[in-house]
Structure formats: C-alpha cells, structure tokens
XYZ file of C-alpha atoms in Angstrom:
331
model
C -0.009 -0.059 -0.115
C 2.981 2.369 0.626
C 4.232 1.627 -2.760
C 0.628 2.975 -4.259
C 1.222 6.344 -2.188
C 4.338 6.735 -4.524
C 2.832 6.043 -8.018
C 3.684 8.228 -10.817
C 1.020 11.025 -11.425
C 1.324 14.119 -13.331
C 3.319 16.560 -11.291
C 1.886 20.046 -10.052
C 3.850 23.014 -9.026
C 3.507 23.629 -5.312
C 6.173 26.074 -4.419
C 6.281 25.385 -0.713
C 8.910 25.776 1.606
C 10.274 23.239 3.986
C 9.146 25.308 6.908
C 5.289 24.555 5.996
C 6.200 20.675 6.439
C 7.616 21.337 9.694
C 4.781 23.411 10.659
C 2.233 20.544 10.117
C 4.389 17.450 10.881
C 5.865 18.618 14.023
C 8.982 17.204 14.990
C 9.543 14.674 12.209
C 12.307 16.681 10.222
C 13.697 18.131 13.343
C 15.434 15.029 14.772
C 17.966 12.859 13.023
C 19.432 9.514 13.983
C 22.604 7.821 12.945
C 23.307 4.189 12.026
C 25.028 1.400 14.342
C 29.038 1.836 14.213
C 31.677 0.116 15.933
C 34.277 2.951 15.800
C 34.025 6.596 16.425
C 35.214 9.152 13.606
C 35.485 12.911 13.380
C 31.963 12.997 12.022
C 30.597 11.592 14.985
C 29.277 13.831 17.944
C 28.085 11.365 20.298
C 27.174 7.636 20.320
C 24.078 5.989 22.332
C 24.974 2.596 22.708
C 25.979 1.223 19.269
C 24.041 4.073 17.459
C 25.693 7.117 16.263
C 24.804 10.951 16.138
C 26.471 12.556 13.050
C 27.915 16.061 12.916
C 25.871 16.708 10.023
C 22.687 15.583 11.277
C 23.193 17.543 14.396
C 24.087 20.743 12.221
C 20.934 20.370 10.432
C 18.723 19.912 13.331
C 20.505 22.969 15.143
C 19.993 25.103 11.933
C 15.903 24.243 11.903
C 15.881 24.810 15.934
C 17.752 28.287 15.279
C 15.059 29.313 12.327
C 12.246 28.377 14.386
C 13.521 30.519 17.540
C 13.970 33.416 15.133
C 10.547 33.158 13.358
C 9.069 33.318 17.160
C 11.310 35.779 18.958
C 12.502 37.800 15.700
C 15.522 40.107 16.496
C 15.831 39.072 19.974
C 17.269 35.600 18.805
C 20.815 36.481 18.111
C 23.913 34.677 18.856
C 24.070 35.727 22.515
C 20.306 34.478 23.196
C 21.273 31.322 21.864
C 23.966 31.145 24.101
C 22.004 32.175 26.998
C 19.581 29.388 26.351
C 22.472 26.865 25.662
C 20.975 26.006 22.386
C 23.950 23.885 21.096
C 23.453 21.582 24.308
C 19.664 21.576 23.905
C 19.611 20.151 20.436
C 22.421 17.536 21.409
C 20.687 16.542 24.451
C 17.042 16.352 22.124
C 18.901 14.380 19.668
C 20.167 11.761 22.349
C 17.004 11.493 24.039
C 15.131 10.733 20.750
C 17.795 7.840 20.061
C 17.288 6.657 23.660
C 13.377 6.363 23.029
C 13.368 4.740 19.727
C 15.815 2.028 21.185
C 13.897 1.417 24.081
C 10.666 1.025 21.820
C 12.733 -1.598 19.752
C 13.895 -3.667 23.005
C 10.209 -3.634 24.489
C 8.662 -4.517 21.198
C 6.631 -1.384 20.338
C 5.978 -0.850 16.531
C 4.235 1.172 14.336
C 2.228 -1.074 11.540
C 1.811 0.029 8.180
C -1.806 0.948 8.528
C -0.754 3.525 11.084
C 1.921 5.238 8.917
C -0.234 5.546 6.067
C -3.304 7.113 8.231
C -0.481 9.751 9.432
C 0.519 10.609 6.127
C -2.950 10.835 4.675
C -3.988 12.736 7.770
C -1.255 15.489 7.136
C -3.270 18.649 6.042
C -0.323 19.852 3.818
C -0.403 16.832 1.479
C -4.372 17.223 1.037
C -5.977 18.880 -1.700
C -9.597 20.173 -1.484
C -9.735 18.529 1.937
C -8.262 15.034 0.599
C -5.104 13.285 0.834
C -3.528 13.796 -2.696
C -0.626 11.255 -3.628
C 0.492 13.870 -6.356
C 1.004 16.807 -3.902
C 2.402 14.397 -1.640
C 5.412 13.435 -4.015
C 5.689 16.718 -5.383
C 6.233 18.221 -1.939
C 9.060 15.647 -1.126
C 10.741 16.226 -4.506
C 10.880 20.104 -3.848
C 12.283 19.448 -0.690
C 14.863 16.921 -1.886
C 13.211 14.074 0.167
C 13.209 10.412 -0.831
C 9.764 8.878 0.247
C 11.331 5.756 1.775
C 13.556 8.141 4.198
C 10.584 10.262 4.718
C 8.281 7.598 5.507
C 11.024 5.786 8.108
C 11.277 9.511 9.947
C 7.300 9.289 10.301
C 7.471 5.783 11.816
C 10.114 6.861 13.950
C 7.988 9.791 15.178
C 5.059 7.455 15.546
C 7.250 4.946 17.685
C 8.342 8.019 20.085
C 4.909 9.004 20.673
C 3.595 5.682 21.339
C 6.625 5.241 23.996
C 5.805 8.618 25.514
C 2.064 7.752 25.537
C 2.850 4.574 27.603
C 5.255 6.153 30.076
C 2.955 9.029 30.815
C 0.276 6.990 31.038
C 1.361 5.352 33.944
C 0.600 9.025 36.146
C -2.564 9.053 38.164
C -3.808 12.056 40.387
C -6.226 11.273 43.207
C -8.652 13.810 44.484
C -6.808 14.201 47.907
C -3.743 15.247 45.578
C -5.411 17.818 43.887
C -7.099 19.294 46.809
C -3.640 19.408 48.431
C -2.196 21.335 45.427
C -4.980 23.732 45.454
C -4.889 24.260 49.186
C -0.955 24.921 48.824
C -1.488 27.250 45.916
C -4.119 29.542 47.293
C -3.043 29.458 50.842
C -1.709 33.374 51.650
C 0.338 34.487 54.741
C 1.197 38.240 55.736
C 4.581 38.283 57.384
C 6.736 41.032 59.009
C 10.194 40.888 58.369
C 13.432 42.551 58.802
C 16.104 42.971 55.990
C 20.070 43.313 56.549
C 22.998 43.677 54.180
C 23.812 40.453 52.421
C 27.436 40.489 53.577
C 29.022 39.248 56.645
C 28.343 42.016 58.986
C 24.549 41.964 57.670
C 24.451 38.287 58.667
C 25.866 38.831 62.093
C 23.636 41.847 62.783
C 20.566 39.474 61.734
C 22.045 36.828 64.160
C 21.974 39.599 66.646
C 18.531 40.324 66.063
C 17.084 37.035 66.097
C 18.646 36.368 69.462
C 17.202 39.556 70.928
C 14.072 38.598 69.606
C 13.745 35.145 71.020
C 14.997 36.258 74.227
C 12.141 38.480 74.627
C 13.030 41.846 72.922
C 9.880 43.553 71.347
C 10.229 43.036 67.692
C 10.132 47.281 67.157
C 13.136 47.525 69.731
C 15.219 44.949 68.492
C 14.798 46.246 64.896
C 16.216 49.741 66.091
C 19.093 48.253 68.007
C 20.110 46.093 65.311
C 19.601 49.025 62.609
C 17.554 46.745 60.250
C 14.802 47.843 57.796
C 11.290 46.295 58.868
C 8.451 45.900 56.723
C 5.139 44.431 56.606
C 3.906 42.162 53.448
C 0.501 42.333 52.004
C -1.300 38.681 51.834
C 0.711 36.543 49.455
C 0.636 33.059 47.872
C 3.676 30.868 47.804
C 5.727 31.513 44.792
C 4.573 35.318 44.436
C 7.686 37.938 45.064
C 6.825 40.223 47.831
C 10.616 41.230 47.986
C 13.584 41.088 45.481
C 12.500 38.672 42.768
C 16.114 36.892 43.295
C 15.194 36.567 46.883
C 11.589 35.591 46.337
C 12.319 31.694 46.854
C 14.101 31.607 50.153
C 11.991 34.071 51.581
C 8.307 32.614 50.668
C 9.552 28.936 51.686
C 10.562 30.480 54.928
C 7.431 32.235 55.334
C 5.133 29.476 54.609
C 7.084 27.101 57.311
C 6.116 29.492 59.784
C 2.880 29.006 62.278
C 1.211 32.328 63.362
C 3.637 34.269 65.908
C 6.530 32.215 65.085
C 9.932 33.859 63.887
C 12.046 32.248 61.137
C 15.579 31.320 61.570
C 18.024 33.703 59.336
C 17.545 33.569 55.889
C 20.216 34.054 53.419
C 19.262 35.296 50.027
C 20.711 37.015 47.068
C 20.541 40.441 47.699
C 19.536 40.783 51.433
C 19.502 38.653 54.570
C 16.011 38.248 56.116
C 14.489 37.638 59.653
C 10.511 37.112 59.202
C 7.540 36.711 61.650
C 4.690 35.070 60.470
C 1.498 37.516 61.506
C -1.337 35.660 59.621
C -2.107 32.874 57.595
C -5.436 32.720 55.386
C -6.516 29.186 54.282
C -7.467 28.514 50.904
C -11.160 28.793 50.025
C -12.019 25.146 49.218
C -15.318 25.931 47.931
C -13.672 27.341 44.837
C -12.108 24.174 44.373
C -15.215 22.448 43.073
C -15.440 24.759 40.335
C -11.694 24.407 39.296
C -11.336 20.682 40.226
C -10.736 19.517 36.174
C -8.500 22.367 35.747
C -6.193 21.284 38.996
C -6.346 17.530 37.891
C -5.228 18.408 34.622
C -2.437 20.570 35.644
C -1.280 18.110 38.278
C -1.510 14.997 36.005
C 0.458 16.971 33.525
C 3.359 17.731 35.787
C 3.529 14.254 37.171
C 3.448 12.879 33.541
C 6.622 14.998 32.892
C 8.241 14.153 36.069
C 7.715 10.439 35.255
C 8.997 10.792 31.911
C 12.088 12.636 33.035
C 12.858 10.034 35.842
C 12.369 7.069 32.710
C 14.515 9.140 30.598
C 17.383 9.513 32.986
C 17.227 5.760 33.778
C 17.422 4.972 30.236
C 20.579 7.154 30.008
C 22.282 5.592 32.740
C 22.354 2.142 31.218
C 22.525 2.984 27.642
C 26.277 3.970 27.305
C 25.937 7.442 26.125
C 29.006 8.944 25.086
C 29.330 12.601 23.843
C 32.776 12.814 21.578
C 32.475 16.528 20.930
C 31.209 19.262 23.650
C 32.298 22.110 21.508
C 29.407 21.924 19.063
C-alpha cells in the first residue's frame, strides 16, 4: 500500500517551503538518527550504545531550531540569545533522547504498523487537496524539498514510535482527589509576614543573628529592629511563589514564610540581595469551595506535572544504562 502512495502522477507545481511541512508534521524533520557503528570518527558527535549521532545531522537539527526561534522571537534571537539558552547543548541532548526512546521502543517490542503509517501521512493537512489526501501533492512536496519517500516514511515511523513510547510512559501517571485538593490548598493559601532586612554581607548576617537572638530572648520586635539598625517591613497577603521582596530572593523568602506558624519567628534567611528574619502575622486558608469549580483544571495541571516527572525519571534511567558518550562538547 505504501508503494501505491508513491505511484507516478502528473506533477504539479506547489512552491511550498520546508517550513510549511515542519509546521504540520511537528518534529519529524527536526530530528536525526545515525546508524550503528563500532568505531568513532571525526564526523560523530555522540554515540548511544551502538548508534551514532553524526555532525551533519546535528548541524541540520541546530539550523532548524535556530530558524524556528528566529521566527518566534524575531531580532531578539541573536547569537547571545542562543548562547544564553544553551541552544547547542539542548539540540544535542534532544537528539540523544530521541535515540534513547527509539532504542527502548525496539527493545520492548513497540512498533508502528503499515496502516498506522499510511493513516499518519494521509491525515497530514499539507498533503491534501480540497480536503483530501493527494498522492500527487505528496510526491511533489517531497521532490521540491529533496526528500526520498522511503527515508521520509522512515522518519514518520520513528515519530510514531516515539509518540507511542511517550504515551505509554506518561500514561502511568495518576492523580487522586486528595492530591488535587492538597495542590489547590497549597497554591491558594496566603500569609502575611513582618520582616527585617539586613545587608547580604558578613556584617549583615551577624546583625541578623544578633537581632534573632534578641527577639527570641523577649526583646520587642520594634525595639530589636532599632537596635540592630535593620529595615522592618510588612507584606500584603501573598501566595507561595509570588515575589514580595526582590525577585532573586523570592524563593528562599517564600519558603521560610510558609514554614512558620502564626507568631513564629524564622531562622536567619540568606538570599541573593539581602538577609532576612521573618515573623508570621497571619495565615489565610484557601477557600476550598472554589476548588469545586476548578477541580478539572487542577487535576489536568497536576497530571501534566506528574507525567513530565515520570517521563524525565524514565529518561534518566534509560540514559544511565545505555552507554551514552559525547565525543564533541564544542558543538
């Protein structure tokens, strides 16, 4: 049947760029996978077991990702931007991960049938004429982009296998009602804290320690603040993760605040721009009645988070036992 897709028909001119196909088929063209080899040569960037990732495949994957980011971010996507997001490392890691997933699919016997492959190609909108799959357009598009049908179909089969494996792994994630409620409660709970900020240097740390000792010994908060020459402030109600101090300090500050009980004073909290001591004034519990309206949203969000955690853990395990070797880290 696949042979039938490639029967010759009258060719038509359809000047569509490679980008159009990428847009509709997703990551099929982005990825490349080398062939098994027993030796490493200068053209090999990495090996995954006996499978090699070639320099040319990496260069093509990098080029496409670079183009995609430029379309998305415009002039902001310059060399400095690519370096900041470690694009070179990302592309190589993604290529390695794809090989790992495909190798595992073969090991466990997950396959893609001829019928599934045909259905995938026929369902691709860019290959349709007036809403129906056109073999003529299919072949012409491949020809215009310099693609061999057999190689193209092999890539689609690989993509099907990868998606099946991801579905199997992520499908093991489950979210209970109790977990969704707990996540909602944690996200919606608010606290109000009073805090004193000190410089981030050694002297500031020492001043914060003296202040804390004084407060715990019974010195009133305001008096201890004056004596320590600190800066005292009070927050509005805030949720965990919302920055109420310098954004660089938000995580340690918030975690310290939400660990406290009403009236309790925190240990000295070291952060990026300041050193803090906090006192919890009030804790506002989440309104659980609102959860009933948002239950489905919270279930979906928590499920997506769990799926990603399970997938990453599975991928780390695959990598640990697959003998990944990177031969060129300068790419």
